[in-house]
CSV table of C-alpha atoms in Angstrom, one decimal:
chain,number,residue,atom,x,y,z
A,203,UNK,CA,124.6,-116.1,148.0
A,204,UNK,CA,125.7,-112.9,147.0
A,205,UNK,CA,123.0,-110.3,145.9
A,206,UNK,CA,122.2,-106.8,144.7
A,207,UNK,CA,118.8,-106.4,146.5
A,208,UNK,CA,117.7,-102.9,147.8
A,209,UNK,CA,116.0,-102.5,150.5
A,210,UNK,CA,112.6,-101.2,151.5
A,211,UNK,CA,114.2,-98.2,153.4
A,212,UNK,CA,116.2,-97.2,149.9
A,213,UNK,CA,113.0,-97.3,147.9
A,214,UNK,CA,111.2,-95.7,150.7
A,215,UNK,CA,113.6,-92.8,150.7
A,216,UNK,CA,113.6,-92.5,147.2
A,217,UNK,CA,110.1,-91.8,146.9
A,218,UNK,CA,110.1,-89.5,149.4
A,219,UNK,CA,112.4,-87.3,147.4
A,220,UNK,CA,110.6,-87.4,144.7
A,221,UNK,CA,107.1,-86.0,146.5
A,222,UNK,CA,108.9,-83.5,148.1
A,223,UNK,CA,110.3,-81.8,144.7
A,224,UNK,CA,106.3,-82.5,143.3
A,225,UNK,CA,106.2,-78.7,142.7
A,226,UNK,CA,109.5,-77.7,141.0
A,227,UNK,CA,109.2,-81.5,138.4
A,228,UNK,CA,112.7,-80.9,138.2
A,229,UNK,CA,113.0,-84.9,137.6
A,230,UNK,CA,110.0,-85.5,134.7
A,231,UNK,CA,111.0,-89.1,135.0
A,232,UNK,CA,110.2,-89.8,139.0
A,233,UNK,CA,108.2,-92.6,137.7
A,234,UNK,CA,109.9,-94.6,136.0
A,235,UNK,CA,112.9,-94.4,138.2
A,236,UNK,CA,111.0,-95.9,140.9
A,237,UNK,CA,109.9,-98.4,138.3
A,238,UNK,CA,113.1,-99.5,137.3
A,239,UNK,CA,114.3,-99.7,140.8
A,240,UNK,CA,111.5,-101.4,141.8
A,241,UNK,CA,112.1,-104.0,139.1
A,242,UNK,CA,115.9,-104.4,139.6
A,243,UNK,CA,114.9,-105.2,143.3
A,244,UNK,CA,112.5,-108.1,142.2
A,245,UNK,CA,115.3,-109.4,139.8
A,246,UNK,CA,118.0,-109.4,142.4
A,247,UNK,CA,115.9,-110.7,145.3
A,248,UNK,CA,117.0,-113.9,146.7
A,249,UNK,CA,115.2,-116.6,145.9
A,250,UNK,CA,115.7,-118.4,149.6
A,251,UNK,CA,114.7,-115.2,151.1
A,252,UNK,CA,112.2,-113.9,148.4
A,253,UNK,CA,110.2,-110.6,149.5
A,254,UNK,CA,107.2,-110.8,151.7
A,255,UNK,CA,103.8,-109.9,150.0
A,256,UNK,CA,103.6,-107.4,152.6
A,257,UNK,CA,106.8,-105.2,151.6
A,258,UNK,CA,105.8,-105.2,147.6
A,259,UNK,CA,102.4,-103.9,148.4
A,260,UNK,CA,104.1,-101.1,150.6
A,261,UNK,CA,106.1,-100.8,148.0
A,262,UNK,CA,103.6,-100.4,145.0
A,263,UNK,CA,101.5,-98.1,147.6
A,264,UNK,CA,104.3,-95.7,148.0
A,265,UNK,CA,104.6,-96.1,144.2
A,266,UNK,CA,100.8,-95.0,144.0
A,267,UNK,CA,101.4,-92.0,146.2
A,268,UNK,CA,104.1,-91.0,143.9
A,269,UNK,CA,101.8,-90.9,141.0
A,270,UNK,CA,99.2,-89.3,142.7
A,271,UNK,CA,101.7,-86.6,143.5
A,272,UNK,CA,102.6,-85.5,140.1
A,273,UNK,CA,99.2,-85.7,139.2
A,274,UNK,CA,97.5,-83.1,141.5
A,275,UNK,CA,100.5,-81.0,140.6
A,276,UNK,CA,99.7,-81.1,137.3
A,277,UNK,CA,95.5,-80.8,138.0
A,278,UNK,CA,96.6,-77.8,140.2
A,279,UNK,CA,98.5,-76.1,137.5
A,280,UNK,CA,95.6,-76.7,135.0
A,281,UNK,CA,93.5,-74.9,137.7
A,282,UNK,CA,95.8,-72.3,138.3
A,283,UNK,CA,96.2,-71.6,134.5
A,284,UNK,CA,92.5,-71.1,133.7
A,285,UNK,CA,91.7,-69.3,136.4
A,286,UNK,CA,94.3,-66.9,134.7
A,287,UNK,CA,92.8,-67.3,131.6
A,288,UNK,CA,89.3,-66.3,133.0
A,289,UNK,CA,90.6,-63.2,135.0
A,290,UNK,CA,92.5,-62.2,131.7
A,291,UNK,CA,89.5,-62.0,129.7
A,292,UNK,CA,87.1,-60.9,132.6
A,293,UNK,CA,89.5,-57.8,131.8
A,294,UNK,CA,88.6,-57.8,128.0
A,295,UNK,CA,85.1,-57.2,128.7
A,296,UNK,CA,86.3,-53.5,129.7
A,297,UNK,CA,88.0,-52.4,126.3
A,298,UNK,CA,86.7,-49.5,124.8
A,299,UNK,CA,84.4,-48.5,127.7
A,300,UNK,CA,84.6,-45.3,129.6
A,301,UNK,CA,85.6,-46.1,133.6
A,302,UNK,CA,85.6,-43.9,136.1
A,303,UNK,CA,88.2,-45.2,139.1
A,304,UNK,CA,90.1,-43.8,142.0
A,305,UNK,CA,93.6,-43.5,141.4
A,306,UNK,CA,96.0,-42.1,144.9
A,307,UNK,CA,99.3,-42.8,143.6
A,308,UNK,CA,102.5,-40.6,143.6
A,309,UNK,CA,105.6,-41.7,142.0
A,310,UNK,CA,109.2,-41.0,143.0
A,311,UNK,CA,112.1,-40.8,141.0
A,312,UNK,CA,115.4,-39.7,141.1
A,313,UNK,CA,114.5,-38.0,144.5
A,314,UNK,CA,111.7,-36.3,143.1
A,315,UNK,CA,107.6,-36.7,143.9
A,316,UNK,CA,105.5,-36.5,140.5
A,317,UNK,CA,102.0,-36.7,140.4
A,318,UNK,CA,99.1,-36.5,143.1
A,319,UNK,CA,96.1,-34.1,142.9
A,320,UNK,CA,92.9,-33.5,144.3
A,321,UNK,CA,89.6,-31.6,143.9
A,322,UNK,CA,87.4,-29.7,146.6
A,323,UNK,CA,83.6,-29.1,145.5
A,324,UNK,CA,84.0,-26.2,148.6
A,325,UNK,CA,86.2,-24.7,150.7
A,326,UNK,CA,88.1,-27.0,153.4
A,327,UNK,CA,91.1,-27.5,155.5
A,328,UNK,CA,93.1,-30.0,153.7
A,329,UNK,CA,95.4,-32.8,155.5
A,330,UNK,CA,97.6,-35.2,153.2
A,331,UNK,CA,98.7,-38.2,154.0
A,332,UNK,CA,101.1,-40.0,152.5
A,333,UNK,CA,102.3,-43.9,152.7
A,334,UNK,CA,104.8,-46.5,151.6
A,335,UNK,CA,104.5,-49.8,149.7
A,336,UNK,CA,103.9,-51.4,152.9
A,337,UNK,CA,101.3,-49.3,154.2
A,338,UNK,CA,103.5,-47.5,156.3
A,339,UNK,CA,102.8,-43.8,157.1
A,340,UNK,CA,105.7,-41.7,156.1
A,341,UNK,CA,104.6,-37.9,155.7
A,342,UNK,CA,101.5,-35.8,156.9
A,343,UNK,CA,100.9,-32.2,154.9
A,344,UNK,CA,98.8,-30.4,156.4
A,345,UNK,CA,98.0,-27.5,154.1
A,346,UNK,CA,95.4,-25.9,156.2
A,347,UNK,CA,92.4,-23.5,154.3
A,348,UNK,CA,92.1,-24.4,150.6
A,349,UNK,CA,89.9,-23.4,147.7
A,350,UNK,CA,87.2,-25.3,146.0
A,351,UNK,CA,88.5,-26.6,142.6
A,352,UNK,CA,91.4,-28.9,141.8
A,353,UNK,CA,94.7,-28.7,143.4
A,354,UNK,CA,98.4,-30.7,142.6
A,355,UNK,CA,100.2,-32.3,145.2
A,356,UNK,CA,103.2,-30.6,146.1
A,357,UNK,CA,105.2,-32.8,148.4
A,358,UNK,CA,109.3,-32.9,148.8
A,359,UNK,CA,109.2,-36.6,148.9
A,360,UNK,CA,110.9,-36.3,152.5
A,361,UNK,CA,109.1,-38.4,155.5
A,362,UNK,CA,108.6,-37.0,158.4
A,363,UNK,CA,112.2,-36.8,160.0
A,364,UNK,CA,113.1,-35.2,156.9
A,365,UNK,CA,114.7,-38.0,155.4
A,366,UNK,CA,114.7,-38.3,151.7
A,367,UNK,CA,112.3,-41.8,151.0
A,368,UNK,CA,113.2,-44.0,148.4
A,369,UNK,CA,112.2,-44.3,144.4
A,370,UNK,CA,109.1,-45.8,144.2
A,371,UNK,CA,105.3,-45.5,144.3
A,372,UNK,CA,103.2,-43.8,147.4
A,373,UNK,CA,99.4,-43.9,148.2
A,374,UNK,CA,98.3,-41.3,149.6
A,375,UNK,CA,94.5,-40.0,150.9
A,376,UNK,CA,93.0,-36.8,151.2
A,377,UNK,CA,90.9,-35.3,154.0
A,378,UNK,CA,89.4,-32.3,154.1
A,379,UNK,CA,87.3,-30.2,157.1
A,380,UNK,CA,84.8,-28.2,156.0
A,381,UNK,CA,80.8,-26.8,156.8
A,382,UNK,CA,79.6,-30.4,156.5
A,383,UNK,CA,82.5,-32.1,158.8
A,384,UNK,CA,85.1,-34.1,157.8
A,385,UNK,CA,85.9,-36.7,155.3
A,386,UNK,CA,87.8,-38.3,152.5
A,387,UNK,CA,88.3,-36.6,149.5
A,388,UNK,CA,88.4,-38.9,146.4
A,389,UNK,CA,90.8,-38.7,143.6
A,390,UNK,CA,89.9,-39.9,140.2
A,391,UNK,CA,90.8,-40.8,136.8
A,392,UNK,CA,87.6,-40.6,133.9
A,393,UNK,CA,88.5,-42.1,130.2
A,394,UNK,CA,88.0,-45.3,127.7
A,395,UNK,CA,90.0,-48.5,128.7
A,396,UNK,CA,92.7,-48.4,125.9
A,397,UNK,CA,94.6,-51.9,127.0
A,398,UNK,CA,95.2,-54.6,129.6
A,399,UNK,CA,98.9,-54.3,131.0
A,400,UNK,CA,100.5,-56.5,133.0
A,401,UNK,CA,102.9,-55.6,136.2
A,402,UNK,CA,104.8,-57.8,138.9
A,403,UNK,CA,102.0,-60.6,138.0
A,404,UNK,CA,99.3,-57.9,138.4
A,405,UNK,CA,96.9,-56.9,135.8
A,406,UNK,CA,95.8,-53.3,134.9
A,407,UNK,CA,93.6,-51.0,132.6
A,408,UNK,CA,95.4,-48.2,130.7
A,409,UNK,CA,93.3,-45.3,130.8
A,410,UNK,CA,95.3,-42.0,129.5
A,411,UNK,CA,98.5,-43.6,130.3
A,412,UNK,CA,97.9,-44.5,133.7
A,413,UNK,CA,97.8,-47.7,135.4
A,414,UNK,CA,94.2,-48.6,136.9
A,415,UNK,CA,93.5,-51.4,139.2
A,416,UNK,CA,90.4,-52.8,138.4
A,417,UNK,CA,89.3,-53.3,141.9
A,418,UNK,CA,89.4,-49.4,142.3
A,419,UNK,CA,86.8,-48.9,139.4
A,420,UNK,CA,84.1,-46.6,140.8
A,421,UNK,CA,81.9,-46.9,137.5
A,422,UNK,CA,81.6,-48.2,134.0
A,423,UNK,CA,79.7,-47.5,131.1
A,424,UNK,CA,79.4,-47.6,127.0
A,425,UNK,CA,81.3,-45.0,125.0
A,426,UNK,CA,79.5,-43.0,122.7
A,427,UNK,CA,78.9,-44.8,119.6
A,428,UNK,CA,81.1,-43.6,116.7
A,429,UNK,CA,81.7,-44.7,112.9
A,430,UNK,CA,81.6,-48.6,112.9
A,431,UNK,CA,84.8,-49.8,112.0
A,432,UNK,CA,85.2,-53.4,111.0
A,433,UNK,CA,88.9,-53.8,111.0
A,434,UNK,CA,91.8,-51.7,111.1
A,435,UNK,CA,92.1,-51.3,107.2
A,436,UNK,CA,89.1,-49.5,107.6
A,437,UNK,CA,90.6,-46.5,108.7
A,438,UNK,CA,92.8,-45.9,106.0
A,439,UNK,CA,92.2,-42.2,104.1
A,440,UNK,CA,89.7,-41.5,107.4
A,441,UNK,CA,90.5,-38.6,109.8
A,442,UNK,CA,90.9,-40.0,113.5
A,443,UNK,CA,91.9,-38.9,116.9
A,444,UNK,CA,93.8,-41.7,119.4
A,445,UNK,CA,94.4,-41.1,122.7
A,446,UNK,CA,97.9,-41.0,122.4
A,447,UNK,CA,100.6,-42.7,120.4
A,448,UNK,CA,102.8,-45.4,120.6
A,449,UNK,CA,106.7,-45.7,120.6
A,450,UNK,CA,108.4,-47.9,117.5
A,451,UNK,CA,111.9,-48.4,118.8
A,452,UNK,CA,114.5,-49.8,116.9
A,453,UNK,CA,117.7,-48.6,117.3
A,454,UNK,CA,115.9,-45.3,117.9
A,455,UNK,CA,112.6,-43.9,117.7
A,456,UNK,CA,111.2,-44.6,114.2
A,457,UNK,CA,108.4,-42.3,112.2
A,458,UNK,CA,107.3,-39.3,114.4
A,459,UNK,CA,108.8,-38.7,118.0
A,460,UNK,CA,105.5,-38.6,120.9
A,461,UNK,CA,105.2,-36.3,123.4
A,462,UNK,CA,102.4,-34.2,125.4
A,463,UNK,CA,100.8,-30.8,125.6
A,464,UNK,CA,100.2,-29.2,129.2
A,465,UNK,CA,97.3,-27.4,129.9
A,466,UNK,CA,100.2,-24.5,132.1
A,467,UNK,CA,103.4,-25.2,133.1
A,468,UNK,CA,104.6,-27.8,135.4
A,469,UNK,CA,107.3,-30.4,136.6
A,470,UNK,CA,107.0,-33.2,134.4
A,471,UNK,CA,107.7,-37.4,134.9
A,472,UNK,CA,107.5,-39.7,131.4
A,473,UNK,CA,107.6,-43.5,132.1
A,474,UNK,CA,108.2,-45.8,129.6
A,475,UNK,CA,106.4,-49.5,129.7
A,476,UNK,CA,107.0,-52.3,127.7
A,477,UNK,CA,104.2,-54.5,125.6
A,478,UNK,CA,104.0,-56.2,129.1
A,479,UNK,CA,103.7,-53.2,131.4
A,480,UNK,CA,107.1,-53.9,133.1
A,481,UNK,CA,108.5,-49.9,133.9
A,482,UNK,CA,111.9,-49.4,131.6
A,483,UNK,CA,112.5,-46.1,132.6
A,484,UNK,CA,111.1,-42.7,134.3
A,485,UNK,CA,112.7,-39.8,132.6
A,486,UNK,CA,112.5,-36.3,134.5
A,487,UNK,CA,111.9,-33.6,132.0
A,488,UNK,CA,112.2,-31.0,134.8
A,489,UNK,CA,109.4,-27.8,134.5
A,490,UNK,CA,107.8,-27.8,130.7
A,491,UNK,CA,105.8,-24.8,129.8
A,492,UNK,CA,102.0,-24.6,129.3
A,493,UNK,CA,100.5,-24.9,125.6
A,494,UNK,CA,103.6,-26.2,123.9
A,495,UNK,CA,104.0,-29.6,122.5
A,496,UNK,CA,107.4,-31.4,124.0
A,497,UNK,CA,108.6,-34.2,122.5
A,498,UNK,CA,109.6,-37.1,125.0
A,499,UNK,CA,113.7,-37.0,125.5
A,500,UNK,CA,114.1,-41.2,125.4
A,501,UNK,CA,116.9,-42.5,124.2
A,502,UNK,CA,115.9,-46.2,124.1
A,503,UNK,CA,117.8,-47.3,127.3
A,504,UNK,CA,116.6,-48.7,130.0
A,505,UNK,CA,117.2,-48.1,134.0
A,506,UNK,CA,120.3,-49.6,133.4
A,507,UNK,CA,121.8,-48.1,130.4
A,508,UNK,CA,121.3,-51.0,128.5
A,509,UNK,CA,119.7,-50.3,124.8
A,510,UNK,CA,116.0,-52.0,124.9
A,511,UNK,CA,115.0,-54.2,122.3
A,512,UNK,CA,113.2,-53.5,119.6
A,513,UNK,CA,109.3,-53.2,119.7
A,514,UNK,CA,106.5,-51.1,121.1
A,515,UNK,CA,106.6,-49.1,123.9
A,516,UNK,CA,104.5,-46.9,125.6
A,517,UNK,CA,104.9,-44.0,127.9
A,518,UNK,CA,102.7,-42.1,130.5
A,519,UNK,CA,102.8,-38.6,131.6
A,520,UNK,CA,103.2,-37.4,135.1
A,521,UNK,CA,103.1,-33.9,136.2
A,522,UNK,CA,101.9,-31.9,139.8
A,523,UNK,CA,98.8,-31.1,138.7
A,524,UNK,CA,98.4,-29.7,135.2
A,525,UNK,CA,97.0,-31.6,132.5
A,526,UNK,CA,99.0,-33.7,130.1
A,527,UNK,CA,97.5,-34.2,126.5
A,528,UNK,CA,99.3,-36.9,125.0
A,529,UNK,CA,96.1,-36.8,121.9
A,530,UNK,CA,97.4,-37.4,118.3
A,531,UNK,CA,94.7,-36.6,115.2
A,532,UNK,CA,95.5,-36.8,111.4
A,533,UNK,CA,94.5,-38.9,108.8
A,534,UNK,CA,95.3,-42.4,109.0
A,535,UNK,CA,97.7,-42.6,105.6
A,536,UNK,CA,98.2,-46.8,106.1
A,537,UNK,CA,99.0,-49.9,108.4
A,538,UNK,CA,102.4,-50.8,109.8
A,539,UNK,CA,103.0,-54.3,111.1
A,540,UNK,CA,104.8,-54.9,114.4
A,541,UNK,CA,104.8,-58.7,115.6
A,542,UNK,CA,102.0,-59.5,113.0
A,543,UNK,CA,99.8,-56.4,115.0
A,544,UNK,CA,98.7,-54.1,113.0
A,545,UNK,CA,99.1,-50.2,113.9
A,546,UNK,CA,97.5,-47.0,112.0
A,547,UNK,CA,100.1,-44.8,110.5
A,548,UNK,CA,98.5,-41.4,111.8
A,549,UNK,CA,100.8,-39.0,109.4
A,550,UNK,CA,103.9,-40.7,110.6
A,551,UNK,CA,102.8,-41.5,114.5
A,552,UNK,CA,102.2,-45.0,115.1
A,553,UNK,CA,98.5,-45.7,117.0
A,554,UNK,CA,97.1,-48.3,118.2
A,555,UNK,CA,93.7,-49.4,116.4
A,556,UNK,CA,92.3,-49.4,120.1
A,557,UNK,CA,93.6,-45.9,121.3
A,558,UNK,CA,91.4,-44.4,118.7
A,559,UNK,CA,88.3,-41.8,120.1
A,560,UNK,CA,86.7,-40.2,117.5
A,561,UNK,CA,86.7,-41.1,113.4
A,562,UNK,CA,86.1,-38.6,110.7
């Protein structure tokens, strides 16, 4: 008698494709297939040769496993996506609070090394040194006697066979040999938390335009108390001051064009960020003088020459060692909408309700 029976090895194998794609679900249907096959197998059996007890309950066992597959997948995801959720708004809890954390980055761009500083309470013999993504050592400066105060980072961004290193971010540490010995000197960042940006799955607090991992926070504590301000309309016809201001591309740079103050003249880095923190694109400005505004020379493209989309962007500052003042004040004249957010319209610069420091 002719039949169309499949056997236990078929549905055996079948299953076991399924488990192993458990995590990519790229066949939502896993169970039902087996179901259908499984059914198919009963309808076709022969009914001289009918199947033993033994091989359906193997059968309805792997069918079990199966099940159980998909659903731990799924429990796991749940996990996975909460424990997001909690870290997320773990993060929240520092918005508008003053931090104090270690920041030991430099940034290289175009061949050139922006950024890096660091601050002697006496005098010391300073040593630098400087290291790759992967924690590789790639330059040692030794810059022998040095003043107290607060000194830039001057560094070629060549390693150590005089090799020009690649585009990209460098920690770097400090040490310094004076009366009391040696040790590390620590570089910091002070300001209020202005946002939560996100970066190769990584979250970070923007304080004055710079990226902080939150494990580096050294200390945290309440802002002064200002004006209470219920809701963004509630700064409309009030003097403010924001931290600094946001970018409203579309097309081009709408309403006033943001840029930065330094406190004496210096090299100077701008990178621009998307809502998401992703890096668009680091624009050398080359030296800018000291006590002059400069506007920032974007063009809305991105690394690749491709026009962005339109939306918010913001930008940080990067210099050797002089101060960047990115500050906007003025009275807030209305609200503009962007993606149902709404921003203060600070005499035709576009602010962020949480940049603001001070109201009038």
């Amino acid at each position: 008698m002719e039949t169309n029976a499949m056997g236990n090895a078929a549905l055996a194998r079948v299953a076991s494709e399924y488990k192993a794609r458990e995590d990519e679900e790229k066949d939502p249907l896993g169970r039902e297939a087996f179901l259908t096959m499984l059914v198919a197998q009963l309808q076709n059996q022969d009914p001289l040769n009918p199947m033993e007890g033994t091989d359906f309950t193997s059968q309805l066992a792997q069918f079990s496993q199966l099940e159980a597959a998909f659903n731990t997948n799924k429990t796991l995801e749940s996990i996975l996506k909460a424990m997001e959720a909690g870290s997320s708004r773990d993060l929240e809890a520092y918005m508008g609070k003053e931090i104090l954390a270690e920041v030991d980055s430099i940034e290289v761009s175009s061949g050139k090394a922006v950024g890096g500083f660091y601050t002697l309470e006496e005098n010391a013999s300073v040593t630098i040194n400087i290291y790759d993504e992967k924690g590789q050592q790639v330059r040692t400066l030794s810059l022998g006697q040095q003043e107290a105060g607060s000194h830039p980072i001057s560094w070629d961004a060549r390693d150590t066979g005089d090799r020009q290193v690649a585009d990209g971010s460098y920690r770097y540490d400090v040490i310094a040999m004076g009366p009391g010995g040696m040790e590390r000197v620590q570089t910091t960042v002070e300001g209020t938390v202005e946002g939560i940006l996100y970066a190769n799955g990584k979250a970070y607090l923007q304080v004055k335009g710079t990226f902080v991992d939150p494990e580096s926070l050294l200390k945290v504590w309440e802002k002064p108390a200002t004006a209470p301000v219920i809701s963004p309309m509630e700064y409309i016809g009030r003097e403010v001051t924001a931290e600094t201001a946001s970018i409203d591309f579309d097309g081009r740079i709408l309403g006033n064009i943001p840029g930065y103050t330094l406190d004496r003249e210096d090299e100077v880095l701008v990178e621009i960020y998307d809502r998401e923190g992703n890096l668009v694109k680091s624009l050398y400005e080359g030296t800018k003088s000291g006590g002059d505004f400069h506007e920032i020379s974007w063009d809305g493209k991105d690394r690749f020459g491709v026009t962005v989309a339109p939306g918010i962007y913001s930008y940080r500052v990067l210099s050797k060692g002089a101060m960047a003042d990115t500050r906007v004040s003025g009275e807030v004249t209305g609200l503009v909408y962007r993606n149902g957010i709404p921003y203060l319209n600070v005499d035709g610069s576009l602010v962020s309700s949480g940049a603001v420091r001070s109201v009038g």
